[in-house]
mmCIF file of C-alpha atoms and ligand atoms in Angstrom:
data_model
loop_
_atom_site.group_PDB
_atom_site.id
_atom_site.type_symbol
_atom_site.label_atom_id
_atom_site.label_comp_id
_atom_site.label_asym_id
_atom_site.label_seq_id
_atom_site.Cartn_x
_atom_site.Cartn_y
_atom_site.Cartn_z
ATOM 1 C CA MET A 221 108.112 66.833 34.429
ATOM 2 C CA ARG A 222 106.169 64.016 35.994
ATOM 3 C CA CYS A 223 108.021 61.654 38.172
ATOM 4 C CA VAL A 224 106.726 58.312 39.699
ATOM 5 C CA ILE A 225 108.009 58.022 43.292
ATOM 6 C CA LEU A 226 108.504 54.247 44.191
ATOM 7 C CA GLY A 227 109.354 53.121 47.841
ATOM 8 C CA ASP A 228 110.273 49.519 48.770
ATOM 9 C CA ILE A 229 109.474 47.645 45.732
ATOM 10 C CA HIS A 230 110.832 44.457 47.411
ATOM 11 C CA SER A 231 111.015 41.973 44.506
ATOM 12 C CA ASN A 232 107.215 42.193 44.107
ATOM 13 C CA LEU A 233 106.743 42.259 40.231
ATOM 14 C CA THR A 234 102.968 41.975 40.180
ATOM 15 C CA ALA A 235 102.669 45.105 42.498
ATOM 16 C CA PHE A 236 105.347 47.004 40.481
ATOM 17 C CA GLU A 237 103.716 46.380 37.178
ATOM 18 C CA ALA A 238 100.368 47.332 38.635
ATOM 19 C CA VAL A 239 101.733 50.648 39.822
ATOM 20 C CA LEU A 240 103.414 51.405 36.650
ATOM 21 C CA ALA A 241 100.292 50.599 34.654
ATOM 22 C CA ASP A 242 98.343 52.886 36.978
ATOM 23 C CA ALA A 243 100.803 55.663 36.723
ATOM 24 C CA MET A 244 100.834 55.390 32.819
ATOM 25 C CA ALA A 245 97.000 55.515 32.711
ATOM 26 C CA ARG A 246 97.178 58.845 34.497
ATOM 27 C CA GLY A 247 99.353 60.591 31.800
ATOM 28 C CA ARG A 248 102.844 61.017 30.726
ATOM 29 C CA ILE A 249 105.776 59.653 32.830
ATOM 30 C CA ASP A 250 109.224 61.134 32.411
ATOM 31 C CA ARG A 251 111.127 59.550 35.080
ATOM 32 C CA LEU A 252 110.977 56.903 37.900
ATOM 33 C CA TRP A 253 112.491 57.793 41.341
ATOM 34 C CA SER A 254 113.073 54.743 43.473
ATOM 35 C CA LEU A 255 113.847 55.031 47.210
ATOM 36 C CA GLY A 256 115.572 51.789 47.592
ATOM 37 C CA ASP A 257 114.815 48.083 48.685
ATOM 38 C CA VAL A 258 114.192 47.191 45.052
ATOM 39 C CA VAL A 259 114.868 43.706 46.196
ATOM 40 C CA GLY A 260 114.408 41.474 49.311
ATOM 41 C CA TYR A 261 111.333 39.678 50.780
ATOM 42 C CA GLY A 262 109.597 38.986 47.459
ATOM 43 C CA PRO A 263 110.018 36.446 44.641
ATOM 44 C CA ASP A 264 111.302 38.520 41.739
ATOM 45 C CA PRO A 265 114.458 40.400 42.500
ATOM 46 C CA CYS A 266 116.054 40.158 38.971
ATOM 47 C CA GLN A 267 112.821 41.009 37.131
ATOM 48 C CA CYS A 268 112.188 44.120 39.255
ATOM 49 C CA ILE A 269 115.767 45.293 38.756
ATOM 50 C CA GLN A 270 115.200 44.735 34.907
ATOM 51 C CA LEU A 271 111.984 46.539 34.805
ATOM 52 C CA LEU A 272 113.172 49.535 36.747
ATOM 53 C CA ARG A 273 116.246 49.768 34.401
ATOM 54 C CA ARG A 274 113.983 49.991 31.280
ATOM 55 C CA TYR A 275 113.135 53.496 32.434
ATOM 56 C CA ASP A 276 114.888 56.677 32.940
ATOM 57 C CA HIS A 277 115.210 56.656 36.642
ATOM 58 C CA LEU A 278 117.118 57.430 39.798
ATOM 59 C CA CYS A 279 117.597 54.917 42.586
ATOM 60 C CA VAL A 280 119.320 54.823 46.008
ATOM 61 C CA MET A 281 120.451 51.845 48.008
ATOM 62 C CA GLY A 282 118.226 50.363 50.633
ATOM 63 C CA ASN A 283 119.344 48.037 53.457
ATOM 64 C CA HIS A 284 117.944 45.024 51.644
ATOM 65 C CA ASP A 285 119.735 45.982 48.404
ATOM 66 C CA GLY A 286 123.036 46.276 50.281
ATOM 67 C CA ALA A 287 122.450 43.006 52.249
ATOM 68 C CA ALA A 288 121.759 41.047 48.968
ATOM 69 C CA VAL A 289 125.139 41.896 47.529
ATOM 70 C CA GLY A 290 127.121 41.459 50.853
ATOM 71 C CA PHE A 291 127.577 45.152 51.678
ATOM 72 C CA LEU A 292 125.552 44.670 54.917
ATOM 73 C CA ASP A 293 125.533 41.837 57.401
ATOM 74 C CA THR A 294 122.263 40.073 57.730
ATOM 75 C CA ALA A 295 123.021 39.568 61.387
ATOM 76 C CA ASP A 296 121.080 42.830 61.868
ATOM 77 C CA PHE A 297 117.986 41.393 60.048
ATOM 78 C CA ASN A 298 115.252 39.432 61.775
ATOM 79 C CA PRO A 299 115.412 35.644 60.756
ATOM 80 C CA ASP A 300 112.736 35.876 58.137
ATOM 81 C CA ALA A 301 114.342 38.843 56.478
ATOM 82 C CA ALA A 302 117.778 37.198 56.614
ATOM 83 C CA ALA A 303 116.566 34.089 55.031
ATOM 84 C CA ALA A 304 114.890 35.987 52.189
ATOM 85 C CA SER A 305 118.038 38.103 51.791
ATOM 86 C CA ARG A 306 120.277 34.949 51.353
ATOM 87 C CA TRP A 307 117.839 33.600 48.765
ATOM 88 C CA THR A 308 117.779 36.894 46.908
ATOM 89 C CA GLY A 309 121.525 37.086 46.823
ATOM 90 C CA GLN A 310 121.643 33.560 45.077
ATOM 91 C CA GLN A 311 119.110 34.678 42.365
ATOM 92 C CA LEU A 312 121.157 37.671 41.273
ATOM 93 C CA GLY A 313 123.092 37.477 38.057
ATOM 94 C CA ARG A 314 126.374 39.572 37.504
ATOM 95 C CA GLU A 315 124.500 42.495 35.916
ATOM 96 C CA GLU A 316 121.839 42.671 38.722
ATOM 97 C CA ARG A 317 124.618 42.393 41.369
ATOM 98 C CA GLN A 318 126.575 45.192 39.673
ATOM 99 C CA TYR A 319 123.554 47.418 39.498
ATOM 100 C CA LEU A 320 122.879 47.097 43.303
ATOM 101 C CA GLU A 321 126.493 47.568 44.093
ATOM 102 C CA SER A 322 126.488 50.813 42.193
ATOM 103 C CA LEU A 323 123.614 52.391 43.896
ATOM 104 C CA PRO A 324 124.311 55.617 45.917
ATOM 105 C CA LEU A 325 123.231 56.115 49.395
ATOM 106 C CA SER A 326 121.696 59.518 48.568
ATOM 107 C CA VAL A 327 120.939 61.351 45.340
ATOM 108 C CA SER A 328 119.652 64.938 44.660
ATOM 109 C CA GLU A 329 117.659 66.112 41.699
ATOM 110 C CA GLY A 330 116.217 69.845 41.677
ATOM 111 C CA ASP A 331 114.662 70.547 45.061
ATOM 112 C CA PHE A 332 114.584 67.007 46.088
ATOM 113 C CA THR A 333 116.981 64.576 48.077
ATOM 114 C CA LEU A 334 116.292 60.931 47.726
ATOM 115 C CA VAL A 335 117.367 58.513 50.503
ATOM 116 C CA HIS A 336 116.172 55.154 51.743
ATOM 117 C CA GLY A 337 116.039 55.569 55.506
ATOM 118 C CA SER A 338 116.502 59.265 56.413
ATOM 119 C CA PRO A 339 119.083 62.097 55.692
ATOM 120 C CA ARG A 340 120.600 61.394 59.074
ATOM 121 C CA GLY A 341 120.891 57.601 58.613
ATOM 122 C CA PRO A 342 120.279 56.759 55.016
ATOM 123 C CA ILE A 343 120.314 53.021 55.328
ATOM 124 C CA TRP A 344 118.904 52.086 58.690
ATOM 125 C CA GLU A 345 116.922 54.862 60.283
ATOM 126 C CA TYR A 346 113.101 54.704 60.261
ATOM 127 C CA LEU A 347 111.566 58.117 59.981
ATOM 128 C CA LEU A 348 108.338 57.612 62.169
ATOM 129 C CA SER A 349 108.579 60.305 64.746
ATOM 130 C CA VAL A 350 108.575 64.134 64.842
ATOM 131 C CA ALA A 351 111.792 63.928 67.054
ATOM 132 C CA SER A 352 113.645 61.789 64.302
ATOM 133 C CA ALA A 353 112.251 64.007 61.578
ATOM 134 C CA ARG A 354 113.629 67.187 63.366
ATOM 135 C CA ALA A 355 117.111 65.661 63.455
ATOM 136 C CA SER A 356 116.975 64.726 59.824
ATOM 137 C CA PHE A 357 115.810 68.285 58.804
ATOM 138 C CA ALA A 358 118.900 69.635 60.662
ATOM 139 C CA VAL A 359 121.176 67.730 58.170
ATOM 140 C CA LEU A 360 118.949 68.067 55.213
ATOM 141 C CA ASP A 361 120.235 70.682 52.673
ATOM 142 C CA SER A 362 117.343 70.748 50.171
ATOM 143 C CA PRO A 363 113.679 71.872 50.380
ATOM 144 C CA PHE A 364 112.195 68.455 50.005
ATOM 145 C CA CYS A 365 113.338 64.755 50.776
ATOM 146 C CA LEU A 366 111.758 61.524 49.714
ATOM 147 C CA VAL A 367 112.288 58.459 51.889
ATOM 148 C CA GLY A 368 111.156 54.822 52.111
ATOM 149 C CA HIS A 369 112.178 52.150 54.584
ATOM 150 C CA SER A 370 109.137 52.185 57.026
ATOM 151 C CA HIS A 371 106.627 51.287 54.160
ATOM 152 C CA VAL A 372 104.198 53.840 55.824
ATOM 153 C CA PRO A 373 102.885 56.785 53.683
ATOM 154 C CA LEU A 374 103.528 59.929 55.650
ATOM 155 C CA VAL A 375 104.883 63.440 55.601
ATOM 156 C CA PHE A 376 106.784 65.698 58.079
ATOM 157 C CA GLU A 377 106.631 69.352 57.689
ATOM 158 C CA GLU A 378 109.138 71.857 59.150
ATOM 159 C CA HIS A 379 107.835 75.132 59.745
ATOM 160 C CA ARG A 380 109.827 77.957 58.306
ATOM 161 C CA GLY A 381 110.861 80.492 60.789
ATOM 162 C CA SER A 382 109.919 78.738 64.007
ATOM 163 C CA GLY A 383 111.739 75.522 62.964
ATOM 164 C CA THR A 384 109.068 73.349 64.483
ATOM 165 C CA CYS A 385 108.134 70.124 62.969
ATOM 166 C CA SER A 386 104.814 68.458 62.524
ATOM 167 C CA PHE A 387 103.312 65.256 61.077
ATOM 168 C CA LEU A 388 100.896 65.278 58.188
ATOM 169 C CA SER A 389 99.129 62.300 56.602
ATOM 170 C CA LEU A 390 99.693 61.684 52.807
ATOM 171 C CA SER A 391 96.186 61.627 51.411
ATOM 172 C CA VAL A 392 94.908 60.025 48.308
ATOM 173 C CA ASP A 393 92.120 62.522 48.181
ATOM 174 C CA VAL A 394 94.028 65.890 48.124
ATOM 175 C CA PRO A 395 97.436 66.600 46.401
ATOM 176 C CA LEU A 396 100.186 67.608 48.686
ATOM 177 C CA GLN A 397 101.123 71.180 47.530
ATOM 178 C CA LEU A 398 104.830 72.018 47.728
ATOM 179 C CA GLY A 399 105.403 75.491 49.391
ATOM 180 C CA GLU A 400 107.676 77.513 51.539
ATOM 181 C CA HIS A 401 107.869 74.857 54.342
ATOM 182 C CA ARG A 402 110.382 71.969 53.972
ATOM 183 C CA LEU A 403 109.048 68.486 53.738
ATOM 184 C CA ILE A 404 110.139 64.863 54.275
ATOM 185 C CA ILE A 405 107.674 62.567 52.413
ATOM 186 C CA ASN A 406 107.328 58.687 52.357
ATOM 187 C CA PRO A 407 104.982 57.527 49.378
ATOM 188 C CA GLY A 408 104.582 54.185 51.299
ATOM 189 C CA GLY A 409 105.655 50.721 49.917
ATOM 190 C CA VAL A 410 104.996 49.380 46.438
ATOM 191 C CA GLY A 411 105.838 45.764 47.138
ATOM 192 C CA GLN A 412 105.037 45.296 50.908
ATOM 193 C CA PRO A 413 102.833 48.003 52.400
ATOM 194 C CA ARG A 414 102.750 48.246 56.220
ATOM 195 C CA ASP A 415 99.976 50.572 57.096
ATOM 196 C CA GLY A 416 97.235 47.984 57.131
ATOM 197 C CA ASP A 417 96.145 48.492 53.404
ATOM 198 C CA PRO A 418 97.547 45.715 51.209
ATOM 199 C CA ARG A 419 97.278 47.751 48.158
ATOM 200 C CA ALA A 420 100.358 49.010 46.504
ATOM 201 C CA SER A 421 101.390 52.626 47.539
ATOM 202 C CA TYR A 422 103.063 55.243 45.388
ATOM 203 C CA ALA A 423 103.099 58.769 44.409
ATOM 204 C CA ILE A 424 103.521 61.084 41.371
ATOM 205 C CA TYR A 425 105.363 64.289 41.500
ATOM 206 C CA ASP A 426 104.226 66.976 38.957
ATOM 207 C CA SER A 427 106.657 69.712 38.675
ATOM 208 C CA GLU A 428 104.423 72.012 36.714
ATOM 209 C CA ASN A 429 101.793 72.012 39.551
ATOM 210 C CA ARG A 430 104.442 71.734 42.199
ATOM 211 C CA ALA A 431 102.233 68.950 43.901
ATOM 212 C CA ILE A 432 102.699 65.366 44.928
ATOM 213 C CA GLN A 433 99.635 63.100 44.628
ATOM 214 C CA HIS A 434 99.540 59.814 46.474
ATOM 215 C CA TYR A 435 97.820 56.797 45.036
ATOM 216 C CA ARG A 436 96.695 53.119 46.202
ATOM 217 C CA VAL A 437 96.672 50.383 43.662
ATOM 218 C CA PRO A 438 95.067 46.882 44.070
ATOM 219 C CA TYR A 439 97.037 44.140 42.737
ATOM 220 C CA ASP A 440 96.777 40.339 42.662
ATOM 221 C CA VAL A 441 98.474 39.626 46.010
ATOM 222 C CA ALA A 442 97.814 35.877 45.557
ATOM 223 C CA VAL A 443 99.937 35.780 42.440
ATOM 224 C CA THR A 444 103.011 36.949 44.458
ATOM 225 C CA GLN A 445 102.178 34.806 47.386
ATOM 226 C CA ARG A 446 102.057 31.676 45.215
ATOM 227 C CA ARG A 447 105.533 32.488 43.712
ATOM 228 C CA MET A 448 106.881 32.969 47.187
ATOM 229 C CA GLU A 449 105.544 29.710 48.287
ATOM 230 C CA ARG A 450 107.105 27.952 45.251
ATOM 231 C CA TYR A 451 110.651 29.374 46.054
ATOM 232 C CA GLY A 452 110.205 28.337 49.834
ATOM 233 C CA LEU A 453 110.318 31.944 51.084
ATOM 234 C CA PRO A 454 109.237 32.343 54.882
ATOM 235 C CA VAL A 455 105.579 31.888 55.653
ATOM 236 C CA HIS A 456 105.325 34.962 57.706
ATOM 237 C CA LEU A 457 106.408 37.031 54.719
ATOM 238 C CA ILE A 458 103.900 35.432 52.388
ATOM 239 C CA GLU A 459 101.121 35.988 54.858
ATOM 240 C CA ARG A 460 101.800 39.616 55.643
ATOM 241 C CA LEU A 461 101.293 40.749 52.084
ATOM 242 C CA GLY A 462 97.574 39.821 52.631
ATOM 243 C CA HIS A 463 97.279 41.975 55.647
ATOM 244 C CA GLY A 464 99.358 45.033 54.422
ATOM 245 C CA TRP A 465 101.404 44.765 57.526
HETATM 246 ZN ZN1 LIG B 618 111.925 48.028 52.812
#
């Protein structure tokens, strides 16, 4: 089975389409695994939900998905994110709203758990430190976990036996081979990368090779930025796409 792992699409249809085209060009795709924040920030919330739903897929709820349908209070968002969230909520039709409302906080398939933030805090926790990863491994009941939320591609590894935890980078050059150690993996952000590289970020899991390969895909950032301008979305959100930050 080959699964495309998608974190934080964030209503960026141009980036999402570029990632799917790249993944298809690399071989058969059986399933999409979306780690939440399908919407928020970007200009195409309905189109991104509709495109995701055309595929056999799993998806969990992100904080922006929950906020767009009123499950979460945007008082916890910064002003730009809150403004974009209100605009997103106004764009949703009944079907898109019902889809977002139906998303689970966590879902398991085979050896994997999918959550947006972390196993310890599925909606809000950013997994960016070894200390927070250690706390999440303590409540994780599967060998591997896929997370989004930080928009930063990375891997935490728990050493079997000692229980110590370490940080690995997720390389585009070498596949991440799944072995005996438990892992928490973030594929980076499709629609709003935040590691200084504006290219869309995603990964493919190949169950036959037991490996995850990370990819970066250039897309036409200016096309997304122009649509954001047309809809009056916050300038800071438009500019940051060009910086990958
Ligand atoms: Zn996000």
